[in-house]
Coordinates of C-alpha atoms in Angstrom, one line a residue:
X1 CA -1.4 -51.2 163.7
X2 CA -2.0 -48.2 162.2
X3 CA -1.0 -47.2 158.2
X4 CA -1.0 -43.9 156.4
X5 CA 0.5 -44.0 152.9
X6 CA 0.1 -40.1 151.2
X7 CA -0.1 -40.2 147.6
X8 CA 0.1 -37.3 145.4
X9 CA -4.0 -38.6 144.5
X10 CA -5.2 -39.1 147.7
X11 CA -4.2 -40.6 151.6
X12 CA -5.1 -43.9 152.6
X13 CA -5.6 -45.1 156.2
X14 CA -5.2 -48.9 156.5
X15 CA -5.3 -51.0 159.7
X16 CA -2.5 -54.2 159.8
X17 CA -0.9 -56.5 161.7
X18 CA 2.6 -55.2 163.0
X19 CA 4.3 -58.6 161.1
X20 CA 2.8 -57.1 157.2
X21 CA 5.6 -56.5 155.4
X22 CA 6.5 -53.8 153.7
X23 CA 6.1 -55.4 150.0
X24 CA 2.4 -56.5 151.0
X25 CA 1.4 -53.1 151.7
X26 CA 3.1 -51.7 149.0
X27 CA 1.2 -54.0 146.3
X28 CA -2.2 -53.2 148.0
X29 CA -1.5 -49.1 147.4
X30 CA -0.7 -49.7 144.0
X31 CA -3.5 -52.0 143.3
X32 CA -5.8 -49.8 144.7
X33 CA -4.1 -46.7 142.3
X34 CA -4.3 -49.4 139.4
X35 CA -0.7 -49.1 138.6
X36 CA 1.3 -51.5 137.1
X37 CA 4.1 -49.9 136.2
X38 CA 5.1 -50.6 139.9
X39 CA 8.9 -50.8 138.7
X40 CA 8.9 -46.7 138.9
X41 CA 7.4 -46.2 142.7
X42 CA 8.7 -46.7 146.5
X43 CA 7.3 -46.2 149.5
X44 CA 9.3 -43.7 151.7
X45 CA 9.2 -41.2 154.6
X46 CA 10.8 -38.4 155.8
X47 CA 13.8 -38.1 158.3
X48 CA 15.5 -35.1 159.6
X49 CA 16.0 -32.2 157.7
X50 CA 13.3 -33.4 155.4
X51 CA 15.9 -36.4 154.2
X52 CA 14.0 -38.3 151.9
X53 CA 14.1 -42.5 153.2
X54 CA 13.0 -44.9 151.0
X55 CA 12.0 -48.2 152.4
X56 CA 13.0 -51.3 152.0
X57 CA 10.6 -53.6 150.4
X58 CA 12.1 -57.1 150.6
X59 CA 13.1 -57.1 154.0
X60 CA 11.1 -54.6 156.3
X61 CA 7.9 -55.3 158.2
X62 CA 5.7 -52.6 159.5
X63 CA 6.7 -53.2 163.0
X64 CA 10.6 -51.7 162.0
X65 CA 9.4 -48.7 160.7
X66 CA 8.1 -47.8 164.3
X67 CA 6.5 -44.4 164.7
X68 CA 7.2 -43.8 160.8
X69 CA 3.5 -45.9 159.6
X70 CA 1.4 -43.2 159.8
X71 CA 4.0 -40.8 157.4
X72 CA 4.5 -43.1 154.7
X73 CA 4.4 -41.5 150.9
X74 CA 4.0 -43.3 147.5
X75 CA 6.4 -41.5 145.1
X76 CA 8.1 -41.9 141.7
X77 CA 11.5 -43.5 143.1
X78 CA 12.9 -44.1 139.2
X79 CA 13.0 -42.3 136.5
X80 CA 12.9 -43.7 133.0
X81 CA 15.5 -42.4 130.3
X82 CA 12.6 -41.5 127.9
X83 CA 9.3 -40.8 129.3
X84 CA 7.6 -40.2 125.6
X85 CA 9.1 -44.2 125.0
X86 CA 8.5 -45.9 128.1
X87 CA 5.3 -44.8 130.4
X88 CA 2.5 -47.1 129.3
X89 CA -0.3 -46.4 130.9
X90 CA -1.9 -42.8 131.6
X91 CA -2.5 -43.6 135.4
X92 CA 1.6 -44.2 135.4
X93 CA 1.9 -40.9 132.9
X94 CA -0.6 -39.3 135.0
X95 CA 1.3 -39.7 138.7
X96 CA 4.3 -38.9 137.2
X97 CA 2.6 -35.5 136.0
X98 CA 1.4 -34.8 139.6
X99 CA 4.7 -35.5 141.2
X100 CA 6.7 -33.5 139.0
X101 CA 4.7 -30.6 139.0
X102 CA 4.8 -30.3 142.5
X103 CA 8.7 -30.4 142.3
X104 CA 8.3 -27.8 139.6
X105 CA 5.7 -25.3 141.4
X106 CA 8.3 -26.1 144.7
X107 CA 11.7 -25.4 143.2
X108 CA 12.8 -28.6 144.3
X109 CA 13.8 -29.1 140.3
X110 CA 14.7 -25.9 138.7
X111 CA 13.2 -24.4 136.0
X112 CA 13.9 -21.7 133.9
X113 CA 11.2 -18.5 133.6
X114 CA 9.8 -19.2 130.1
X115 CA 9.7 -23.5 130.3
X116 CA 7.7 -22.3 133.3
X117 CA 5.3 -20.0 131.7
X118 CA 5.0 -22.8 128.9
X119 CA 4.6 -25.7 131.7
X120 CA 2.0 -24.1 133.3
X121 CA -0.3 -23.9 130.0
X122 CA 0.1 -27.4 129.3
X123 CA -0.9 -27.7 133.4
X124 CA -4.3 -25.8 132.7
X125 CA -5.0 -28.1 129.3
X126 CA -4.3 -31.0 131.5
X127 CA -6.8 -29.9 134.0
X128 CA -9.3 -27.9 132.2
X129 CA -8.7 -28.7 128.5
X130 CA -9.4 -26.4 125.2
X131 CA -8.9 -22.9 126.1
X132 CA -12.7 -21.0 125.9
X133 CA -12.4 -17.4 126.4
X134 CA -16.8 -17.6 127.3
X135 CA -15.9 -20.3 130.1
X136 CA -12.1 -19.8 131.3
X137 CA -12.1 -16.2 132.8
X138 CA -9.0 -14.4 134.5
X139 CA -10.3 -16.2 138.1
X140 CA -9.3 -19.5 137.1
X141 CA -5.5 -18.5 136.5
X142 CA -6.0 -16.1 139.5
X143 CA -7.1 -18.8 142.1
X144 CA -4.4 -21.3 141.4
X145 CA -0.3 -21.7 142.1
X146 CA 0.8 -21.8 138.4
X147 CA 4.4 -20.4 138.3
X148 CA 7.3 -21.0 141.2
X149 CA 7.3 -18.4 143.8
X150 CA 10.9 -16.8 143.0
X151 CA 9.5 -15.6 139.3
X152 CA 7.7 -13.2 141.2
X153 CA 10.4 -11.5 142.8
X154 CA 13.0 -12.1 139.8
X155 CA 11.2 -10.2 136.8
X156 CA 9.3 -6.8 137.5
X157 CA 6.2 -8.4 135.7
X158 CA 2.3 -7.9 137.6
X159 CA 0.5 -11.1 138.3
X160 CA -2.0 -10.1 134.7
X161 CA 0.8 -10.0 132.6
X162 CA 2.4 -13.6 133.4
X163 CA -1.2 -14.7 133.2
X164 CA -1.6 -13.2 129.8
X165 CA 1.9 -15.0 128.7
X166 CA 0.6 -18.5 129.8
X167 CA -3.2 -17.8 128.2
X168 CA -1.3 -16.8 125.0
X169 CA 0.4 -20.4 125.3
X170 CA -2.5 -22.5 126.6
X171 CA -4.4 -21.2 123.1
X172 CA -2.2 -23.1 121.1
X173 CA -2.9 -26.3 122.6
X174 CA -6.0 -26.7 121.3
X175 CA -6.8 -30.0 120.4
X176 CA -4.8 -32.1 123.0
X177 CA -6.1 -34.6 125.2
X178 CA -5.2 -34.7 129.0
X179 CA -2.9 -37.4 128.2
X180 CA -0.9 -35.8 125.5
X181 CA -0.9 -32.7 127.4
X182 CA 0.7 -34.4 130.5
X183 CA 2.9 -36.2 128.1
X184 CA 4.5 -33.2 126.4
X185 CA 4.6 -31.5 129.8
X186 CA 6.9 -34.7 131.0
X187 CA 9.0 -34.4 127.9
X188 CA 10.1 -30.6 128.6
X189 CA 10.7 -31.3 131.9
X190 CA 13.1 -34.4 131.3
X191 CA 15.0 -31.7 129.3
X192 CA 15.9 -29.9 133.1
X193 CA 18.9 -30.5 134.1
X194 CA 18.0 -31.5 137.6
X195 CA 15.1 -33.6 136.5
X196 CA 15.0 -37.4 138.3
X197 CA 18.8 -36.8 139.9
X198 CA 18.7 -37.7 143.7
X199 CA 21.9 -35.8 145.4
X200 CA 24.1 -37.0 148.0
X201 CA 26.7 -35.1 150.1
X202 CA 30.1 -36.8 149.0
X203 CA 33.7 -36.4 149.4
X204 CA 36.7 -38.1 147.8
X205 CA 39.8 -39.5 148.9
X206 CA 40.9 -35.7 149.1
X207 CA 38.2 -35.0 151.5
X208 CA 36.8 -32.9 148.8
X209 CA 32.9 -31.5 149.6
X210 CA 31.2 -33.4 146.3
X211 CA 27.8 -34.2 144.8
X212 CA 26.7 -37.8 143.9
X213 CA 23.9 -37.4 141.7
X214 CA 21.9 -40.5 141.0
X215 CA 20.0 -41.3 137.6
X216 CA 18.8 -43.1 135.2
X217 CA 21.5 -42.6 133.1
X218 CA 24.0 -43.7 135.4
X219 CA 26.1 -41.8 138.4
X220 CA 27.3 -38.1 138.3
X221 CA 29.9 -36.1 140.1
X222 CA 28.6 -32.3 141.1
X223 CA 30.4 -29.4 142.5
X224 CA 28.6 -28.4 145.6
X225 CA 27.5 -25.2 143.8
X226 CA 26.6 -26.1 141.0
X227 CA 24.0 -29.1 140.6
X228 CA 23.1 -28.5 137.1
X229 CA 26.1 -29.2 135.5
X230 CA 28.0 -32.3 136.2
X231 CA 31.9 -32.9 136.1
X232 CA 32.3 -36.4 135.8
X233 CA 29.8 -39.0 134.5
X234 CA 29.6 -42.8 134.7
X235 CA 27.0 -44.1 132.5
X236 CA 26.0 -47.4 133.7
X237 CA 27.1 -49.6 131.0
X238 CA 30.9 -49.0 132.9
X239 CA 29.6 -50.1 136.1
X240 CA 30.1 -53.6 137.1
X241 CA 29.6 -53.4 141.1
X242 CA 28.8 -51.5 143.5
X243 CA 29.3 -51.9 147.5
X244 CA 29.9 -50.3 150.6
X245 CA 31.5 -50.7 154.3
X246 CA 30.0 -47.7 156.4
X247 CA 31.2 -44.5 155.1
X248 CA 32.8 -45.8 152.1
X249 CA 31.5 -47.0 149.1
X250 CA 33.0 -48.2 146.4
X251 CA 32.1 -48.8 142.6
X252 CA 33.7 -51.1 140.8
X253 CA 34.1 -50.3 136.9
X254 CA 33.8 -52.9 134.0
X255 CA 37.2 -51.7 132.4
X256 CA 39.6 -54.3 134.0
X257 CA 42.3 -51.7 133.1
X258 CA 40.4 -48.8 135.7
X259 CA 40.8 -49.1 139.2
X260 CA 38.1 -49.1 141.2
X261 CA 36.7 -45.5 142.7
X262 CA 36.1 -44.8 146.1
X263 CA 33.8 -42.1 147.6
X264 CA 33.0 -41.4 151.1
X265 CA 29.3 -40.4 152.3
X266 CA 27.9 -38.7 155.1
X267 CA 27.3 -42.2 157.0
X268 CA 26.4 -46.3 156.5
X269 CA 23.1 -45.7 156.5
X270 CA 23.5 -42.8 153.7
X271 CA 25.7 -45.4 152.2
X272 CA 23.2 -47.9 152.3
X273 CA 20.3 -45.4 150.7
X274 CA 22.8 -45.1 147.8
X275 CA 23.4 -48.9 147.3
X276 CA 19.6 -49.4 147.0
X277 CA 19.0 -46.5 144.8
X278 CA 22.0 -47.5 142.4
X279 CA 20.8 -50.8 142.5
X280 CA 17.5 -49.9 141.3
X281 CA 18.2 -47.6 138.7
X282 CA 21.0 -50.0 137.2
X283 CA 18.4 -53.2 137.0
X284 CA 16.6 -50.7 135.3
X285 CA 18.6 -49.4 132.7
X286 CA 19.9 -53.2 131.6
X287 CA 16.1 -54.5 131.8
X288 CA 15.3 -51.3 129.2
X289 CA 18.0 -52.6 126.7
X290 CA 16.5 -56.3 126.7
X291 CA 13.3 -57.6 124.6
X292 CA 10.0 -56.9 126.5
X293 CA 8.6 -59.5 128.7
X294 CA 5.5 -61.0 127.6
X295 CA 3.5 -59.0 130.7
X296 CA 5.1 -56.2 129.5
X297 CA 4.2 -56.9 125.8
X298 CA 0.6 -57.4 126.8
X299 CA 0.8 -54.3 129.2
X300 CA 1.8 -52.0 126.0
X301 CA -0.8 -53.8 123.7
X302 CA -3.5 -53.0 126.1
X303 CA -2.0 -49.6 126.5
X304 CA -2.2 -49.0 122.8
X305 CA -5.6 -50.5 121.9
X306 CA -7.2 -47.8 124.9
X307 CA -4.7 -45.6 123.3
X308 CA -6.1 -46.2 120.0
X309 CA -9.9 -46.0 120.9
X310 CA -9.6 -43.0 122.7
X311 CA -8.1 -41.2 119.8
X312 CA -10.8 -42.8 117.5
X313 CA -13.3 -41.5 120.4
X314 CA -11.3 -38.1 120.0
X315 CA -11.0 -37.8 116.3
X316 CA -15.4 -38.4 116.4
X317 CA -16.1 -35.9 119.4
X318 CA -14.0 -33.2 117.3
X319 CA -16.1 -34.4 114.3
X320 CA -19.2 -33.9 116.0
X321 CA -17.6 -31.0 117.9
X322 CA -16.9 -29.0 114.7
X323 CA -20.1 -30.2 112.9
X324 CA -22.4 -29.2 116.2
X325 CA -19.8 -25.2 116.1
X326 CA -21.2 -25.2 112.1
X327 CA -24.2 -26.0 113.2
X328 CA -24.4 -22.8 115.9
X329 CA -23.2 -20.6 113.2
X330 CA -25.6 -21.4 110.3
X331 CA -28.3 -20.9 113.5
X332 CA -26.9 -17.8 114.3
X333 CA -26.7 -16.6 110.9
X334 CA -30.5 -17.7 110.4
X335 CA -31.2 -15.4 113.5
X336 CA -30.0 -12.6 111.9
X337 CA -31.9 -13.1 108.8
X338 CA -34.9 -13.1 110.7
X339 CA -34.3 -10.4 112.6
X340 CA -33.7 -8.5 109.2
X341 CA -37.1 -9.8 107.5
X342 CA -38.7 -8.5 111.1
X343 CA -37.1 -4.7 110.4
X344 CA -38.2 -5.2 106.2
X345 CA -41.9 -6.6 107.1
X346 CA -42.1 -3.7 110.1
X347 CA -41.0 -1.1 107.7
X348 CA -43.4 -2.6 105.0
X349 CA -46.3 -2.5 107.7
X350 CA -45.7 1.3 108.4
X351 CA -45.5 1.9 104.3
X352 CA -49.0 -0.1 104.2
X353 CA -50.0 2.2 107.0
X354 CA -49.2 5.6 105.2
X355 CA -51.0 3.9 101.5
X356 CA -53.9 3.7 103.6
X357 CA -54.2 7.1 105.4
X358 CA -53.3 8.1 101.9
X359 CA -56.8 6.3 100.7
X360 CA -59.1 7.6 103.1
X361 CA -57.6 10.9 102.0
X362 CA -58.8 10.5 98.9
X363 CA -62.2 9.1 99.8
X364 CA -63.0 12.8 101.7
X365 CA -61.6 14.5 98.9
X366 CA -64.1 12.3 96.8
X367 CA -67.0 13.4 99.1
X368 CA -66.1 16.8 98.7
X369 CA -65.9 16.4 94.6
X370 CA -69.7 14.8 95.1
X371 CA -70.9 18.0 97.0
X372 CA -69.2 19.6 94.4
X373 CA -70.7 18.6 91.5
X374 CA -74.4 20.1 92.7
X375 CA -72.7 23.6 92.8
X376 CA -71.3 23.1 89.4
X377 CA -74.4 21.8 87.9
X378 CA -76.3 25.1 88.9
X379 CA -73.6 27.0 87.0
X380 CA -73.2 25.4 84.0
X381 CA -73.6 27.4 81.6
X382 CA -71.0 30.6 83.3
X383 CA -68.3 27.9 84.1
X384 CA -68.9 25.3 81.5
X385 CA -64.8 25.7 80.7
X386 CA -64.1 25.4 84.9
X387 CA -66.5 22.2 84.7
X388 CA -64.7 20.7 81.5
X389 CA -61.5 20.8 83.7
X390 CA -62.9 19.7 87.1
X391 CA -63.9 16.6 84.8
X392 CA -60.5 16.1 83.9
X393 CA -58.8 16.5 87.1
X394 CA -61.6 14.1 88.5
X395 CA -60.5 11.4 85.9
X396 CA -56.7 12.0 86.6
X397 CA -57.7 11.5 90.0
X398 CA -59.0 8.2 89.6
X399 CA -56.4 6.7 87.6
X400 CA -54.0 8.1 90.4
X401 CA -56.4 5.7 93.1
X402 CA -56.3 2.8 91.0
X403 CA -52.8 2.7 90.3
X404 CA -52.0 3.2 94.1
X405 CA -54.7 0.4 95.3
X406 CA -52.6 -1.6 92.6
X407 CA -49.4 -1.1 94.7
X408 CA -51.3 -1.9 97.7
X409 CA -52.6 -5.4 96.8
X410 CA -49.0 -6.0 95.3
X411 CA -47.7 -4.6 98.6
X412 CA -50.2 -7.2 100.4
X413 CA -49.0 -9.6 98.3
X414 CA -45.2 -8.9 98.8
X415 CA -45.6 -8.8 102.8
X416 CA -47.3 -12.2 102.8
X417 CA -44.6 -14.2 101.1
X418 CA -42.3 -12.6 103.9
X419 CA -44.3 -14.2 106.5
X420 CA -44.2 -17.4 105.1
X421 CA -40.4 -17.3 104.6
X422 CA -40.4 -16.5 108.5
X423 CA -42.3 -19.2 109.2
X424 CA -40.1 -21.5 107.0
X425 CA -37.1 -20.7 108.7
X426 CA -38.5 -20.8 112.0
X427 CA -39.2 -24.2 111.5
X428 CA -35.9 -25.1 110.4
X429 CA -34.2 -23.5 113.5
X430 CA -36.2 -25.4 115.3
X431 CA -35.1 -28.9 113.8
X432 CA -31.7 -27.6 113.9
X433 CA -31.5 -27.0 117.7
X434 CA -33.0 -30.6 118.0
X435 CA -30.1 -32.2 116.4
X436 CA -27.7 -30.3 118.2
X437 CA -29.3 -31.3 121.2
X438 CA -29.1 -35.3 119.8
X439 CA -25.5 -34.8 119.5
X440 CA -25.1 -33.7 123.1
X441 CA -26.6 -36.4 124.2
X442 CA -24.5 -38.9 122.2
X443 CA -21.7 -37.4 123.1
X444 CA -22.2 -38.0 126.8
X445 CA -22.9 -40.9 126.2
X446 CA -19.5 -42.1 124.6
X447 CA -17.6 -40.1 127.3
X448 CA -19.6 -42.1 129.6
X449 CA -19.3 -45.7 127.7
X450 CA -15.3 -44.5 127.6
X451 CA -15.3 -44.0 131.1
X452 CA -16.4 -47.0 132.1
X453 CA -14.1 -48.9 129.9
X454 CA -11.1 -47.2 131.2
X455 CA -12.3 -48.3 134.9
X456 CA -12.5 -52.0 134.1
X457 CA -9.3 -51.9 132.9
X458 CA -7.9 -50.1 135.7
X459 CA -10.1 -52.9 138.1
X460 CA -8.2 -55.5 136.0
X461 CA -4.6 -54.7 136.6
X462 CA -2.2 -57.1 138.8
X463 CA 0.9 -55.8 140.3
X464 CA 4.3 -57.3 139.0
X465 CA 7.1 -56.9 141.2
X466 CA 10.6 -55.0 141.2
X467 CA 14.0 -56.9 139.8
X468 CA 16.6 -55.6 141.6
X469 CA 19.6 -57.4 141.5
X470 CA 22.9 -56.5 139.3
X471 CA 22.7 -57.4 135.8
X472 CA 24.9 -57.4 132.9
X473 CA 24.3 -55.0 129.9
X474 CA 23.4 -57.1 126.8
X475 CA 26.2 -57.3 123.7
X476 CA 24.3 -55.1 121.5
X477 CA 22.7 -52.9 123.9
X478 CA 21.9 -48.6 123.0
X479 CA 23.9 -46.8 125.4
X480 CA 23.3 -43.5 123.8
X481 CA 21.8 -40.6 125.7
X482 CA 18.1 -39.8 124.6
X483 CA 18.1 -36.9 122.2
X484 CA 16.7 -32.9 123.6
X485 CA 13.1 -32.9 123.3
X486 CA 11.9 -30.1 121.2
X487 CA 9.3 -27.1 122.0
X488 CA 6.6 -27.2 119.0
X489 CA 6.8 -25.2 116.2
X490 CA 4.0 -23.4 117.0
X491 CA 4.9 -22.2 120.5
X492 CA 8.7 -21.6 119.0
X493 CA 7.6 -17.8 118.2
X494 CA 5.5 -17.3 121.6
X495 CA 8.4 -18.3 123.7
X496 CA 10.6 -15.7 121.4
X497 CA 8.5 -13.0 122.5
X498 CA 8.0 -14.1 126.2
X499 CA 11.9 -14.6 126.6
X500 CA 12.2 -10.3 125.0
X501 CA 9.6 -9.6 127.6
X502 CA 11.8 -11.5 130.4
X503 CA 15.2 -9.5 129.2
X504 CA 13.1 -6.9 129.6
X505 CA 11.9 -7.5 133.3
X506 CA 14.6 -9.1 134.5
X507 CA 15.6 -7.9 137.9
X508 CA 19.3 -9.1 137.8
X509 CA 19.9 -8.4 141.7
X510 CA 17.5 -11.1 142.7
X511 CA 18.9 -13.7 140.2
X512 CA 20.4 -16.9 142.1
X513 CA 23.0 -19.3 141.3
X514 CA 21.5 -21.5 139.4
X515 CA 19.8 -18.7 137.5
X516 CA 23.2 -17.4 136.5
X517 CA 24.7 -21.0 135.9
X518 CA 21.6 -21.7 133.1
X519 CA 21.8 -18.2 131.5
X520 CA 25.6 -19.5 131.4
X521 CA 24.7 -22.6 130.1
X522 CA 22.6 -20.8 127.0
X523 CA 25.0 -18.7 126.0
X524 CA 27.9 -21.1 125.6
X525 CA 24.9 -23.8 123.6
X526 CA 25.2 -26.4 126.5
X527 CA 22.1 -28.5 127.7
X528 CA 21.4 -31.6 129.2
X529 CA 22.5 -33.9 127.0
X530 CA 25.6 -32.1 125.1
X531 CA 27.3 -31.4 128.8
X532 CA 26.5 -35.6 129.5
X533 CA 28.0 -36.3 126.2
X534 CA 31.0 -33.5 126.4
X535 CA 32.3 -34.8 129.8
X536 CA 31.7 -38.5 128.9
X537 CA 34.6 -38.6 126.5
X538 CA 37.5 -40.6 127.1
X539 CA 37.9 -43.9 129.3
X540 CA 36.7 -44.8 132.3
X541 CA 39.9 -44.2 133.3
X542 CA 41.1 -40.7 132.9
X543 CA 37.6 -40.2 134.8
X544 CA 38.2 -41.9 137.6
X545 CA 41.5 -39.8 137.9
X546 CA 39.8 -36.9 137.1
X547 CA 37.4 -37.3 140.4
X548 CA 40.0 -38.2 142.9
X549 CA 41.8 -35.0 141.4
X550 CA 39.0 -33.1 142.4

């Protein structure tokens, strides 16, 4: 039987028996990815109206999904509560990057305009790393999807000037590895209000058209328009049970004093879909506030020792990096003083030059003085005053030659230690470009030796399989909501003057709904976090009675 499992890496095509189960084929994608973090990942395919159907691992056997092997994907299914905590290993932090990306670039999670822009600089350090004005030209921004479509149409901005806003941004990540790029990519996204929610069509007992949103965090109630801010919130912690019987499911709360709260899906099978995904996510959020297992201990030490190298690795390269850039510039600044000593030594050649035409002029004029002297001799007597003075301008002359042939030899001499200089620094250009050339070599060397390290770790990995069942929440567990991650102070005053250029742009007519609801959101101070906490007050209680009320 035929298998086709997409990944957002690659597509696999596998041949199996129809018997396989689901869990078996599952375990041999993930070993071949080298994850570990298998906890965070599902297999799953798509229904009608692109309804996303997650499989069921521990009771499903290739021959039930039917027609659906050969359209099998391997997604994130959870989320965690803090990526910048709890993603281990950069294959893990890596295929969430991908995924989410996708679901950025796609509007399937929305994004405002600026966290865009921003996003997609940390996307091009991910993939192409320091910005270089010499090697990254205009096409490599031009050639790829970087922002969502609907920016396009939304602000009254030419493709050049949103690439010039996310070049601006992608300058000031110098220095970040791919790793921590993806990572503080992750970390502004978890901010987005839609981030890791999975939405169902829900009513209540009022037959009221609802949103179930699903999360880490624990279950939220949406108004059909608006699925960015939530009405009513139950954190896990104050749910005990959850079950179902077709079209209605209920969830029973720990408060013995609340009733339980009954909501009404599209269907049993919808129902079921829910039950799995709560399920999941709960096992998840009590396993977070327990110790570490000891493969999960080992996983994070291994994680942090590669962690660890690779920044020593960094932290040399940068060295060597910086040293070899001094390097360039000392060599370029010796070019220069050689091209200088050229012009000097060329313009003391042509002086030489003129001394010398200058010479042989005096060597005719000392001819002539010889002929001269004949004609003088004969008229000695009648010009003996004319000769007394031609015998003094003839002496002045000669003093004038041998002060000027002095100037020459010290000319000579000058010129000559010029050449040697040249020579001197030739030679120590020279020796220069050789060690820059030794420290290319070494560094290749360590990228490869690094390489090859981080693939027999990945070759070493062993799956470890999901805990679903209900737990209960330890005595002394956090049930706080993770804190707003915050853009970096250096990017604080870019964003400033991207968000004057989007006010600026903004084409308010093409705005949607959930464009209006976040501007909304910003000027009344609300995010994520701060709407979780505000409508999270009170007992579970006056909640529940707030959702049948709906």
């Amino acid at each position: 039987m035929k298998v086709v499992v997409r990944t957002v890496l690659h597509e696999s095509d596998l041949e199996a028996v129809p018997r396989t189960s689901i869990r078996e084929i599952f375990s041999l994608i993930s070993k071949s990815l080298g994850i570990q973090e298998v906890w965070y990942f599902g297999l799953m395919y798509y229904g009608h109206d692109a309804e996303e159907i997650w499989v069921e691992q521990s009771k499903k056997a290739l021959k039930d999904l039917k027609n659906h092997s050969t359209n099998l994907h391997y997604k994130v299914k959870y989320y965690p509560e803090d990526i910048g905590e709890e993603l281990i290993e950069s294959i893990t932090i890596e295929f969430f990057f991908l995924q989410v990306k996708l679901c950025i670039l796609s509007d399937e999670i929305y994004c405002p305009a600026d966290t865009c822009v921003l996003l997609a600089s940390y996307a091009l350090q991910v993939k192409y790393g320091d910005y270089s004005p010499d090697t990254h030209n205009k096409d490599i921004l031009q050639k790829q999807k970087l922002l969502p479509d609907r920016l396009r149409t939304q602000f009254s901005m030419g493709a050049t000037e949103w690439n010039k806003n996310i070049e601006n941004m992608w300058v000031k990540h110098k220095g970040l590895d791919k790793e921590e790029a993806m990572l503080e990519y992750l970390k502004l996204v978890q901010n987005l209000e839609m981030y890791g929610v999975t939405y169902f069509n829900i009513t209540n007992k009022k037959g009221t058209n609802l949103l179930l949103g699903v999360t880490a965090l624990g279950l939220n109630i949406y108004k059909t328009e608006d699925r960015l801010n939530p009405t009513v919130s139950f954190p896990w912690s104050e749910i005990k049970n959850l079950k179902f019987k077709d079209r209605k499911f209920i969830i029973k709360p720990t408060d013995k004093t609340a009733k339980d709260f009954v909501i009404f899906t599209s269907s049993g099978r919808m129902s079921k879909y829910v039950l799995n995904l709560g399920v999941g996510n709960h096992s998840l959020y009590v396993r977070r506030r327990k110790p570490d297992s000891p493969d999960i201990v080992k996983m994070k030490e291994k994680a942090n020792e590669i962690k660890h190298n690779r920044n020593l690795q960094k932290k040399k390269y940068y060295n060597e990096k910086t040293l070899r850039e001094e390097a360039e510039q000392r060599e370029v600044e010796y070019k220069k003083q050689i091209q200088h000593m050229k012009e000097e030594m060329e313009k003391d050649q042509k002086r030489l030059y003129e001394a010398n035409l200058t010479i042989k002029r005096l060597q005719e004029q000392l001819e002539d003085l010889q002929k001269s002297k004949e004609e003088l001799e004969q008229q000695r007597n009648e010009l003996s005053a004319m000769m007394e003075r031609l015998e003094q301008s003839k002496n002045m002359e000669a003093a004038e030659r041998q002060k000027l042939e002095e100037e020459i030899r010290s000319k000579h001499e000058e010129v000559q230690k010029i050449q040697e200089e040249v020579e001197r620094r030739d030679a120590e250009a020279k020796r220069l470009q050789e060690e820059v050339e030794e420290a290319r070599r070494k560094e290749e060397e360590l990228r490869r030796q690094a390489e090859e390290a981080l693939r027999r770790e990945e070759e070493e990995r062993q799956r470890k399989l999901e805990q679903e069942e209900l737990e209960t929440l330890p005595d002394d567990a956090d049930t706080s909501l993770p804190e707003l991650q915050q853009v970096n102070d250096q990017l604080k005053e870019q964003l400033k003057l991207l968000q004057s250029k989007l006010e600026e742009t903004r084409q308010q007519e093409q705005e949607s709904d959930l464009d209006r609801i976040h501007r909304i959101n910003l000027l009344e101070g609300r995010d994520k976090y701060k709407t979780l906490a505000d409508i999270r007050r009170g007992n579970t209680v006056r909640r529940v009675e707030m959702f049948e009320n709906m």
